[in-house]
CSV table of C-alpha atoms in Angstrom, one decimal:
chain,number,residue,atom,x,y,z
A,1177,UNK,CA,-16.8,4.7,24.0
A,1178,UNK,CA,-16.9,2.2,21.2
A,1179,UNK,CA,-14.0,0.1,20.0
A,1180,UNK,CA,-13.8,-2.2,16.9
A,1181,UNK,CA,-11.1,-4.8,16.4
A,1182,UNK,CA,-10.3,-5.8,12.8
A,1183,UNK,CA,-8.4,-9.1,12.8
A,1184,UNK,CA,-6.3,-9.4,9.7
A,1185,UNK,CA,-4.8,-12.8,10.5
A,1186,UNK,CA,-4.7,-15.4,7.7
A,1187,UNK,CA,-6.4,-18.8,8.0
A,1188,UNK,CA,-4.5,-21.1,10.4
A,1189,UNK,CA,-3.0,-18.3,12.5
A,1190,UNK,CA,-4.7,-18.0,15.9
A,1191,UNK,CA,-2.7,-15.0,17.0
A,1192,UNK,CA,-5.3,-12.4,16.2
A,1193,UNK,CA,-8.0,-14.2,18.2
A,1194,UNK,CA,-5.6,-14.6,21.1
A,1195,UNK,CA,-4.6,-10.9,21.1
A,1196,UNK,CA,-8.3,-9.8,20.8
A,1197,UNK,CA,-9.1,-12.0,23.8
A,1198,UNK,CA,-6.4,-10.4,26.0
A,1199,UNK,CA,-7.0,-6.9,24.7
A,1200,UNK,CA,-10.8,-6.7,25.3
A,1201,UNK,CA,-10.6,-6.5,29.1
A,1202,UNK,CA,-7.7,-4.0,28.9
A,1203,UNK,CA,-9.8,-1.8,26.7
A,1204,UNK,CA,-12.8,-2.1,29.0
A,1205,UNK,CA,-10.6,-0.9,31.9
A,1206,UNK,CA,-10.0,2.3,29.8
A,1207,UNK,CA,-13.7,2.8,29.3
A,1208,UNK,CA,-14.1,1.2,25.8
A,1209,UNK,CA,-16.8,-1.2,24.9
A,1210,UNK,CA,-15.6,-3.6,22.2
A,1211,UNK,CA,-18.6,-3.6,19.9
A,1212,UNK,CA,-17.2,-5.7,17.1
A,1213,UNK,CA,-14.4,-8.2,16.6
A,1214,UNK,CA,-14.3,-8.6,12.8
A,1215,UNK,CA,-12.4,-11.5,11.4
A,1216,UNK,CA,-11.6,-10.1,7.9
A,1217,UNK,CA,-10.8,-13.4,6.2
A,1218,UNK,CA,-14.5,-14.4,6.8
A,1219,UNK,CA,-15.7,-11.3,5.0
A,1220,UNK,CA,-16.6,-10.9,1.3
A,1221,UNK,CA,-14.4,-8.2,-0.1
A,1222,UNK,CA,-13.7,-7.4,-3.7
A,1223,UNK,CA,-10.5,-5.6,-4.4
A,1224,UNK,CA,-10.4,-1.8,-4.8
A,1225,UNK,CA,-10.6,-1.0,-8.6
A,1226,UNK,CA,-8.8,2.3,-8.4
A,1227,UNK,CA,-11.8,3.8,-10.3
A,1228,UNK,CA,-12.4,6.9,-8.0
A,1229,UNK,CA,-16.1,6.3,-8.3
A,1230,UNK,CA,-16.3,6.3,-4.5
A,1231,UNK,CA,-15.4,10.0,-4.9
A,1232,UNK,CA,-17.0,10.9,-8.2
A,1233,UNK,CA,-20.2,8.8,-8.7
A,1234,UNK,CA,-21.3,7.6,-5.2
A,1235,UNK,CA,-19.3,10.0,-2.9
A,1236,UNK,CA,-18.2,8.3,0.3
A,1237,UNK,CA,-19.4,4.8,-0.8
A,1238,UNK,CA,-17.5,2.2,-2.8
A,1239,UNK,CA,-19.4,1.1,-5.9
A,1240,UNK,CA,-18.6,-2.5,-5.1
A,1241,UNK,CA,-21.7,-3.7,-3.0
A,1242,UNK,CA,-20.1,-6.1,-0.6
A,1243,UNK,CA,-18.9,-6.2,3.0
A,1244,UNK,CA,-16.6,-3.2,2.4
A,1245,UNK,CA,-19.5,-0.9,3.1
A,1246,UNK,CA,-20.3,-2.4,6.4
A,1247,UNK,CA,-16.6,-2.3,7.4
A,1248,UNK,CA,-16.1,1.3,6.3
A,1249,UNK,CA,-19.1,2.3,8.4
A,1250,UNK,CA,-17.7,0.4,11.5
A,1251,UNK,CA,-14.4,2.1,11.0
A,1252,UNK,CA,-15.7,5.7,10.8
A,1253,UNK,CA,-18.3,5.2,13.6
A,1254,UNK,CA,-15.9,3.8,16.2
A,1255,UNK,CA,-14.1,5.8,18.8
A,1256,UNK,CA,-11.1,3.5,18.6
A,1257,UNK,CA,-10.1,1.0,15.8
A,1258,UNK,CA,-7.5,-1.7,16.5
A,1259,UNK,CA,-5.9,-3.4,13.5
A,1260,UNK,CA,-4.4,-6.8,14.1
A,1261,UNK,CA,-2.0,-8.4,11.6
A,1262,UNK,CA,1.0,-10.5,11.1
A,1263,UNK,CA,3.9,-8.3,9.9
A,1264,UNK,CA,4.1,-9.1,6.2
A,1265,UNK,CA,7.3,-7.9,4.5
A,1266,UNK,CA,7.3,-5.0,7.0
A,1267,UNK,CA,3.6,-4.2,6.1
A,1268,UNK,CA,0.2,-5.6,6.8
A,1269,UNK,CA,-1.4,-8.9,5.7
A,1270,UNK,CA,-3.4,-9.0,2.5
A,1271,UNK,CA,-6.5,-9.7,4.6
A,1272,UNK,CA,-6.2,-6.4,6.5
A,1273,UNK,CA,-4.9,-4.5,3.5
A,1274,UNK,CA,-8.0,-5.6,1.4
A,1275,UNK,CA,-10.2,-3.7,3.8
A,1276,UNK,CA,-7.9,-0.7,4.2
A,1277,UNK,CA,-7.8,-0.2,0.4
A,1278,UNK,CA,-11.5,0.6,0.4
A,1279,UNK,CA,-11.2,3.2,3.1
A,1280,UNK,CA,-10.1,5.8,0.5
A,1281,UNK,CA,-13.9,6.5,0.3
A,1282,UNK,CA,-13.8,7.8,3.9
A,1283,UNK,CA,-11.6,10.8,3.0
A,1284,UNK,CA,-12.2,13.6,0.5
A,1285,UNK,CA,-10.6,13.6,-3.0
A,1286,UNK,CA,-9.4,17.1,-2.4
A,1287,UNK,CA,-5.9,17.8,-1.1
A,1288,UNK,CA,-4.5,19.5,2.0
A,1289,UNK,CA,-1.0,19.7,3.5
A,1290,UNK,CA,0.2,18.0,6.7
A,1291,UNK,CA,3.7,18.7,7.8
A,1292,UNK,CA,4.4,20.1,4.3
A,1293,UNK,CA,3.1,16.9,2.5
A,1294,UNK,CA,0.0,16.4,0.4
A,1295,UNK,CA,-2.7,14.4,1.9
A,1296,UNK,CA,-6.5,14.0,1.4
A,1297,UNK,CA,-8.8,16.3,3.3
A,1298,UNK,CA,-11.2,15.1,5.9
A,1299,UNK,CA,-14.6,13.9,4.7
A,1300,UNK,CA,-16.0,13.6,8.2
A,1301,UNK,CA,-15.6,16.1,11.1
A,1302,UNK,CA,-14.2,13.5,13.4
A,1303,UNK,CA,-12.2,10.3,12.9
A,1304,UNK,CA,-11.5,7.2,14.9
A,1305,UNK,CA,-8.4,6.9,17.1
A,1306,UNK,CA,-6.1,4.1,15.7
A,1307,UNK,CA,-4.0,1.3,17.2
A,1308,UNK,CA,-2.0,-1.1,15.0
A,1309,UNK,CA,-0.7,-4.3,16.5
A,1310,UNK,CA,1.5,-6.6,14.4
A,1311,UNK,CA,3.2,-9.8,15.3
A,1312,UNK,CA,6.1,-11.9,14.1
A,1313,UNK,CA,7.6,-15.2,15.1
A,1314,UNK,CA,11.3,-14.2,14.7
A,1315,UNK,CA,13.1,-11.1,15.8
A,1316,UNK,CA,13.4,-8.7,12.8
A,1317,UNK,CA,14.2,-5.1,13.8
A,1318,UNK,CA,14.0,-3.9,10.2
A,1319,UNK,CA,10.5,-5.1,9.6
A,1320,UNK,CA,9.4,-3.9,13.1
A,1321,UNK,CA,10.6,-0.4,12.2
A,1322,UNK,CA,8.8,-0.6,8.9
A,1323,UNK,CA,5.6,-1.7,10.5
A,1324,UNK,CA,5.8,1.3,12.9
A,1325,UNK,CA,6.4,3.6,10.0
A,1326,UNK,CA,3.4,2.3,8.1
A,1327,UNK,CA,1.1,2.7,11.1
A,1328,UNK,CA,2.3,6.2,11.7
A,1329,UNK,CA,1.6,7.1,8.0
A,1330,UNK,CA,-1.8,5.5,8.2
A,1331,UNK,CA,-2.7,7.6,11.3
A,1332,UNK,CA,-1.9,10.7,9.4
A,1333,UNK,CA,-4.0,9.8,6.3
A,1334,UNK,CA,-6.9,8.5,8.5
A,1335,UNK,CA,-6.8,11.8,10.5
A,1336,UNK,CA,-6.5,10.0,13.8
A,1337,UNK,CA,-6.0,12.4,16.7
A,1338,UNK,CA,-4.7,9.6,19.0
A,1339,UNK,CA,-2.8,6.6,17.8
A,1340,UNK,CA,-0.3,4.0,18.8
A,1341,UNK,CA,1.4,1.0,17.3
A,1342,UNK,CA,3.7,-1.9,18.1
A,1343,UNK,CA,4.9,-5.4,17.2
A,1344,UNK,CA,4.6,-8.3,19.6
A,1345,UNK,CA,6.0,-11.8,19.5
A,1346,UNK,CA,3.4,-14.4,18.5
A,1347,UNK,CA,5.0,-17.2,20.6
A,1348,UNK,CA,5.1,-15.0,23.8
A,1349,UNK,CA,3.4,-16.4,26.9
A,1350,UNK,CA,0.0,-14.9,27.8
A,1351,UNK,CA,1.6,-13.0,30.7
A,1352,UNK,CA,4.3,-11.5,28.5
A,1353,UNK,CA,1.8,-10.7,25.7
A,1354,UNK,CA,-0.6,-9.1,28.1
A,1355,UNK,CA,2.2,-6.9,29.4
A,1356,UNK,CA,3.0,-5.7,25.9
A,1357,UNK,CA,-0.6,-5.0,25.1
A,1358,UNK,CA,-1.0,-3.1,28.4
A,1359,UNK,CA,1.9,-0.8,27.3
A,1360,UNK,CA,0.3,-0.2,24.0
A,1361,UNK,CA,-3.0,0.8,25.5
A,1362,UNK,CA,-1.3,2.9,28.1
A,1363,UNK,CA,0.6,4.9,25.5
A,1364,UNK,CA,-2.4,5.5,23.3
A,1365,UNK,CA,-2.7,9.1,24.5
A,1366,UNK,CA,0.3,10.2,22.5
A,1367,UNK,CA,-0.8,12.0,19.4
A,1368,UNK,CA,0.4,11.5,15.8
A,1369,UNK,CA,1.9,15.0,15.8
A,1370,UNK,CA,4.3,14.3,18.6
A,1371,UNK,CA,6.6,12.1,16.7
A,1372,UNK,CA,7.3,10.2,13.5
A,1373,UNK,CA,8.7,6.8,12.8
A,1374,UNK,CA,11.9,6.5,10.7
A,1375,UNK,CA,11.9,4.1,7.8
A,1376,UNK,CA,15.1,2.0,7.7
A,1377,UNK,CA,17.2,2.3,4.5
A,1378,UNK,CA,17.5,-1.0,2.6
A,1379,UNK,CA,20.4,-1.4,0.2
A,1380,UNK,CA,20.3,-3.1,-3.1
A,1381,UNK,CA,21.6,-6.7,-3.3
A,1382,UNK,CA,25.2,-7.2,-4.3
A,1383,UNK,CA,26.4,-10.1,-6.4
A,1384,UNK,CA,27.8,-10.6,-9.9
A,1385,UNK,CA,26.0,-8.7,-12.6
A,1386,UNK,CA,25.0,-10.9,-15.6
A,1387,UNK,CA,23.2,-10.2,-18.9
A,1388,UNK,CA,19.5,-10.6,-19.0
A,1389,UNK,CA,17.8,-13.1,-21.3
A,1390,UNK,CA,14.3,-12.3,-20.3
A,1391,UNK,CA,12.3,-9.9,-18.2
A,1392,UNK,CA,8.7,-10.1,-16.8
A,1393,UNK,CA,6.6,-7.1,-16.0
A,1394,UNK,CA,4.0,-7.6,-13.3
A,1395,UNK,CA,1.4,-4.9,-13.4
A,1396,UNK,CA,0.0,-4.3,-9.9
A,1397,UNK,CA,-2.8,-1.9,-10.8
A,1398,UNK,CA,-6.4,-3.0,-11.0
A,1399,UNK,CA,-6.7,-0.8,-14.1
A,1400,UNK,CA,-4.3,-3.3,-15.7
A,1401,UNK,CA,-3.1,-2.7,-19.2
A,1402,UNK,CA,-4.6,0.9,-19.4
A,1403,UNK,CA,-3.0,2.0,-16.1
A,1404,UNK,CA,-0.2,4.4,-15.5
A,1405,UNK,CA,1.7,1.5,-13.9
A,1406,UNK,CA,1.5,-0.5,-17.1
A,1407,UNK,CA,2.7,2.5,-19.1
A,1408,UNK,CA,5.7,3.1,-17.0
A,1409,UNK,CA,6.8,-0.5,-16.9
A,1410,UNK,CA,5.9,-0.9,-20.6
A,1411,UNK,CA,8.2,1.9,-21.6
A,1412,UNK,CA,11.0,0.2,-19.6
A,1413,UNK,CA,10.3,-3.1,-21.3
A,1414,UNK,CA,10.5,-1.4,-24.7
A,1415,UNK,CA,14.0,-0.2,-23.9
A,1416,UNK,CA,15.0,-3.7,-22.7
A,1417,UNK,CA,13.6,-5.2,-25.9
A,1418,UNK,CA,15.8,-2.8,-27.9
A,1419,UNK,CA,18.8,-4.4,-26.1
A,1420,UNK,CA,17.8,-7.9,-27.0
A,1421,UNK,CA,15.9,-8.9,-23.9
A,1422,UNK,CA,12.8,-11.0,-24.3
A,1423,UNK,CA,9.9,-9.5,-22.4
A,1424,UNK,CA,6.4,-10.5,-21.1
A,1425,UNK,CA,3.7,-8.6,-19.2
A,1426,UNK,CA,1.2,-10.1,-16.8
A,1427,UNK,CA,-1.6,-8.2,-15.0
A,1428,UNK,CA,-1.7,-9.4,-11.4
A,1429,UNK,CA,-5.4,-8.6,-10.7
A,1430,UNK,CA,-6.5,-10.5,-13.8
A,1431,UNK,CA,-4.3,-13.5,-13.2
A,1432,UNK,CA,-5.2,-13.9,-9.5
A,1433,UNK,CA,-8.9,-14.3,-10.4
A,1434,UNK,CA,-8.4,-17.5,-12.3
A,1435,UNK,CA,-6.6,-20.6,-11.0
A,1436,UNK,CA,-5.1,-21.5,-14.4
A,1437,UNK,CA,-3.9,-18.0,-15.1
A,1438,UNK,CA,-2.5,-17.7,-11.6
A,1439,UNK,CA,-0.5,-20.9,-12.0
A,1440,UNK,CA,0.8,-19.7,-15.3
A,1441,UNK,CA,1.9,-16.4,-13.7
A,1442,UNK,CA,3.8,-18.2,-11.0
A,1443,UNK,CA,5.6,-20.4,-13.5
A,1444,UNK,CA,6.5,-17.2,-15.6
A,1445,UNK,CA,7.9,-15.7,-12.4
A,1446,UNK,CA,10.0,-18.8,-11.8
A,1447,UNK,CA,11.4,-18.6,-15.4
A,1448,UNK,CA,12.2,-14.9,-15.4
A,1449,UNK,CA,15.7,-13.6,-15.0
A,1450,UNK,CA,14.2,-10.3,-13.9
A,1451,UNK,CA,10.8,-9.4,-12.5
A,1452,UNK,CA,9.7,-5.8,-12.7
A,1453,UNK,CA,6.7,-4.9,-10.5
A,1454,UNK,CA,4.9,-1.7,-11.5
A,1455,UNK,CA,2.2,-0.6,-9.1
A,1456,UNK,CA,0.2,2.3,-7.7
A,1457,UNK,CA,0.4,3.3,-4.0
A,1458,UNK,CA,-2.7,2.4,-2.1
A,1459,UNK,CA,-3.1,3.6,1.5
A,1460,UNK,CA,0.7,4.1,2.0
A,1461,UNK,CA,1.5,0.5,0.7
A,1462,UNK,CA,1.0,-2.0,-2.1
A,1463,UNK,CA,-2.5,-3.0,-3.2
A,1464,UNK,CA,-3.8,-6.1,-1.4
A,1465,UNK,CA,-3.6,-8.5,-4.4
A,1466,UNK,CA,0.1,-7.6,-4.8
A,1467,UNK,CA,0.8,-8.4,-1.2
A,1468,UNK,CA,-1.1,-11.7,-1.6
A,1469,UNK,CA,1.0,-12.6,-4.6
A,1470,UNK,CA,4.2,-11.8,-2.7
A,1471,UNK,CA,3.2,-14.1,0.1
A,1472,UNK,CA,2.4,-16.9,-2.3
A,1473,UNK,CA,5.8,-16.5,-4.1
A,1474,UNK,CA,7.7,-16.6,-0.8
A,1475,UNK,CA,5.9,-19.8,0.2
A,1476,UNK,CA,6.5,-21.3,-3.2
A,1477,UNK,CA,10.2,-20.5,-3.1
A,1478,UNK,CA,10.9,-21.5,0.5
A,1479,UNK,CA,13.9,-23.7,0.8
A,1480,UNK,CA,14.9,-23.2,-2.9
A,1481,UNK,CA,18.3,-21.7,-3.9
A,1482,UNK,CA,18.2,-18.0,-4.8
A,1483,UNK,CA,17.3,-17.3,-8.4
A,1484,UNK,CA,16.5,-14.2,-10.5
A,1485,UNK,CA,16.3,-10.5,-9.7
A,1486,UNK,CA,13.6,-8.1,-8.8
A,1487,UNK,CA,13.0,-4.3,-9.3
A,1488,UNK,CA,10.0,-2.1,-8.7
A,1489,UNK,CA,8.3,1.0,-10.0
A,1490,UNK,CA,5.9,2.7,-7.6
A,1491,UNK,CA,3.7,5.7,-8.5
A,1492,UNK,CA,1.4,7.6,-6.2
A,1493,UNK,CA,-1.3,10.3,-6.6
A,1494,UNK,CA,0.5,12.6,-4.3
A,1495,UNK,CA,3.2,14.8,-5.9
A,1496,UNK,CA,5.8,13.8,-3.3
A,1497,UNK,CA,7.5,10.7,-4.6
A,1498,UNK,CA,8.9,10.0,-1.2
A,1499,UNK,CA,5.5,8.8,-0.1
A,1500,UNK,CA,6.3,5.6,-2.0
A,1501,UNK,CA,9.2,4.9,0.2
A,1502,UNK,CA,7.5,2.3,2.5
A,1503,UNK,CA,6.0,0.4,-0.4
A,1504,UNK,CA,9.4,0.1,-2.1
A,1505,UNK,CA,11.0,-1.0,1.2
A,1506,UNK,CA,8.4,-3.8,1.3
A,1507,UNK,CA,9.5,-4.8,-2.2
A,1508,UNK,CA,13.1,-5.0,-1.0
A,1509,UNK,CA,12.1,-7.2,2.0
A,1510,UNK,CA,10.0,-9.4,-0.2
A,1511,UNK,CA,12.9,-9.9,-2.7
A,1512,UNK,CA,15.2,-11.0,0.1
A,1513,UNK,CA,12.6,-13.4,1.5
A,1514,UNK,CA,11.9,-14.9,-2.0
A,1515,UNK,CA,15.6,-15.4,-2.9
A,1516,UNK,CA,15.6,-12.6,-5.5
A,1517,UNK,CA,18.4,-10.1,-6.0
A,1518,UNK,CA,17.0,-6.7,-5.2
A,1519,UNK,CA,18.1,-4.2,-7.9
A,1520,UNK,CA,16.3,-1.2,-6.5
A,1521,UNK,CA,13.1,0.7,-6.8
A,1522,UNK,CA,11.8,3.8,-8.7
A,1523,UNK,CA,9.5,6.2,-7.0
A,1524,UNK,CA,7.3,8.6,-9.0
A,1525,UNK,CA,5.0,11.3,-7.6
A,1526,UNK,CA,1.8,12.5,-9.2
A,1527,UNK,CA,1.8,9.5,-11.4
A,1528,UNK,CA,-1.6,10.0,-12.9
A,1529,UNK,CA,-0.8,13.6,-13.8
A,1530,UNK,CA,2.6,12.8,-15.3
A,1531,UNK,CA,1.8,9.5,-17.0
A,1532,UNK,CA,-2.0,9.5,-17.4
A,1533,UNK,CA,-2.3,5.9,-18.5
A,1534,UNK,CA,-0.9,5.1,-21.9
A,1535,UNK,CA,-0.4,8.8,-22.7
A,1536,UNK,CA,3.2,8.4,-21.3
A,1537,UNK,CA,4.1,6.3,-24.3
A,1538,UNK,CA,3.3,9.2,-26.7
A,1539,UNK,CA,5.8,12.0,-27.5
A,1540,UNK,CA,5.6,14.9,-25.0
A,1541,UNK,CA,8.0,17.5,-23.7
A,1542,UNK,CA,7.1,17.0,-20.0
A,1543,UNK,CA,8.0,13.3,-20.1
A,1544,UNK,CA,11.3,13.6,-21.9
A,1545,UNK,CA,13.6,13.7,-18.8
A,1546,UNK,CA,11.7,10.9,-17.2
A,1547,UNK,CA,12.0,8.7,-20.3
A,1548,UNK,CA,15.7,9.5,-20.5
A,1549,UNK,CA,16.1,8.3,-16.9
A,1550,UNK,CA,14.2,5.1,-17.7
A,1551,UNK,CA,16.5,4.6,-20.6
A,1552,UNK,CA,19.4,4.7,-18.1
A,1553,UNK,CA,17.6,2.2,-15.9
A,1554,UNK,CA,17.1,-0.2,-18.8
A,1555,UNK,CA,20.8,0.0,-19.7
A,1556,UNK,CA,21.7,-1.0,-16.2
A,1557,UNK,CA,19.1,-3.7,-15.7
A,1558,UNK,CA,20.0,-5.3,-19.1
A,1559,UNK,CA,23.4,-6.2,-17.7
A,1560,UNK,CA,22.1,-7.1,-14.2
A,1561,UNK,CA,23.1,-3.9,-12.5
A,1562,UNK,CA,21.0,-2.0,-10.0
A,1563,UNK,CA,18.9,1.1,-10.8
A,1564,UNK,CA,21.4,4.0,-11.2
A,1565,UNK,CA,21.2,6.6,-8.5
A,1566,UNK,CA,21.2,9.4,-11.0
A,1567,UNK,CA,18.2,8.0,-12.8
A,1568,UNK,CA,16.4,7.3,-9.5
A,1569,UNK,CA,16.8,10.9,-8.4
A,1570,UNK,CA,15.5,12.2,-11.7
A,1571,UNK,CA,12.4,10.0,-11.7
A,1572,UNK,CA,11.7,11.1,-8.1
A,1573,UNK,CA,11.5,14.8,-9.0
A,1574,UNK,CA,8.1,16.5,-9.2
A,1575,UNK,CA,7.0,17.4,-12.7
A,1576,UNK,CA,5.2,20.5,-11.4
A,1577,UNK,CA,5.2,22.5,-8.1
A,1578,UNK,CA,3.3,20.9,-5.3
A,1579,UNK,CA,0.8,23.8,-4.9
A,1580,UNK,CA,-0.1,23.6,-8.7
A,1581,UNK,CA,-0.5,19.9,-8.5
A,1582,UNK,CA,-3.0,20.2,-5.6
A,1583,UNK,CA,-4.9,23.0,-7.4
A,1584,UNK,CA,-5.1,21.1,-10.7
A,1585,UNK,CA,-6.2,18.0,-8.8
A,1586,UNK,CA,-9.1,19.9,-7.2
A,1587,UNK,CA,-10.2,21.3,-10.6
A,1588,UNK,CA,-10.2,17.8,-12.1
A,1589,UNK,CA,-12.3,16.3,-9.3
A,1590,UNK,CA,-14.8,19.2,-9.6
A,1591,UNK,CA,-15.0,18.9,-13.4
A,1592,UNK,CA,-15.6,15.1,-13.3
A,1593,UNK,CA,-18.1,15.4,-10.4
A,1594,UNK,CA,-20.0,18.0,-12.4
A,1595,UNK,CA,-20.1,15.7,-15.4
A,1596,UNK,CA,-21.5,13.0,-13.2
A,1597,UNK,CA,-24.1,15.3,-11.6
A,1598,UNK,CA,-22.7,14.9,-8.1
A,1599,UNK,CA,-20.7,18.1,-7.6
A,1600,UNK,CA,-22.8,19.2,-4.6
A,1601,UNK,CA,-22.5,15.7,-3.0
A,1602,UNK,CA,-18.7,15.5,-3.1
A,1603,UNK,CA,-18.6,16.1,0.6
A,1604,UNK,CA,-21.3,13.6,1.5
A,1605,UNK,CA,-20.9,11.7,4.8
A,1606,UNK,CA,-22.9,8.5,4.3
A,1607,UNK,CA,-21.6,6.8,7.5
A,1608,UNK,CA,-22.0,9.8,9.8
A,1609,UNK,CA,-23.8,9.1,13.0
A,1610,UNK,CA,-25.8,11.8,14.9
A,1611,UNK,CA,-24.5,10.7,18.3
A,1612,UNK,CA,-21.0,12.1,18.3
A,1613,UNK,CA,-18.4,10.3,20.5
A,1614,UNK,CA,-18.2,11.0,24.1
A,1615,UNK,CA,-15.2,12.6,25.8
């Protein structure tokens, strides 16, 4: 049996290499041959564009011709994949997440249901088993629970029959670390279906409410100004402007590509009374560039007194808004780490169907209750208060029944594939190997 280790450690962190060294003989004892140890920071990976072309133009293959294709093939062709990463705001490192964002190509665009939730169907007949190992240098039970929850969600979406996950201490002795790794490999035989992992509830930050002078929207979608994320945040900014708040919008993906724009973005974040992050859900979490920015902000603000507030709007392609829960919990953990008051998050399901880019800003009966709820949010944020619970619940409601959303989504994919001349190739399996896994 073949195993592949993906090391998502950042530069200067030797923990991934250390774990891989201790883990390899343990895997060998279970009958696995570690074929590849991939240090992801050494790979050339463009960020996922959110363009769906890996489904609709080159089915099963990302249109970005870089190392993501090699990594996607290794992922699907392995019997066991081990993901190594420092626990980053309860999630994965940007280095690991940058690879995972591309793995959407390894599943089908069409929907199925798993435990009553919408998920993507299988593209391949068999998928790799999955192990996620995180590490931290200080005890943090909340982030450990979040990490376990994220790995569990990933195992569902990657269709892993066997999976396990856990968090180790980076400063543990070799003997202690080996014992923890032995336990993880020993427990691999439990299946995803046997149990779930609860996500801890994180409350909004208390403190004295104060009137806003300015607000900054950070758009976390690679589709930038034309995205549904930008439209949702843009509507909220319009309502804040109507209450006398000065506003500004910066697209993270664009700013992160240029050193001067990146610095200007960081300075704008420093000045803002309120930052509103609007982003799409990618593989159960935030897009890799957003996690990278969060890490930079935390490092930049380390040791400084708390200043400013933070709120977030998450939207996902699945109709169930609750699938955004982990990403919003990550936002809350980030806010605390960066010295920002956490004013709460908004979760929207079926974002593309409800918002459809800038269409949300136009009049329309379907969007009326959602706009009214965002009006309530703006009124609260304008005076420094958290997102109202009533508004949060309204925004979380599905705009159509789940079965209809899944049906409409399937019709859309078929229509666009037909237009691109690839309808018959939608189920292509470019990384399939003829020698199926043993055992």
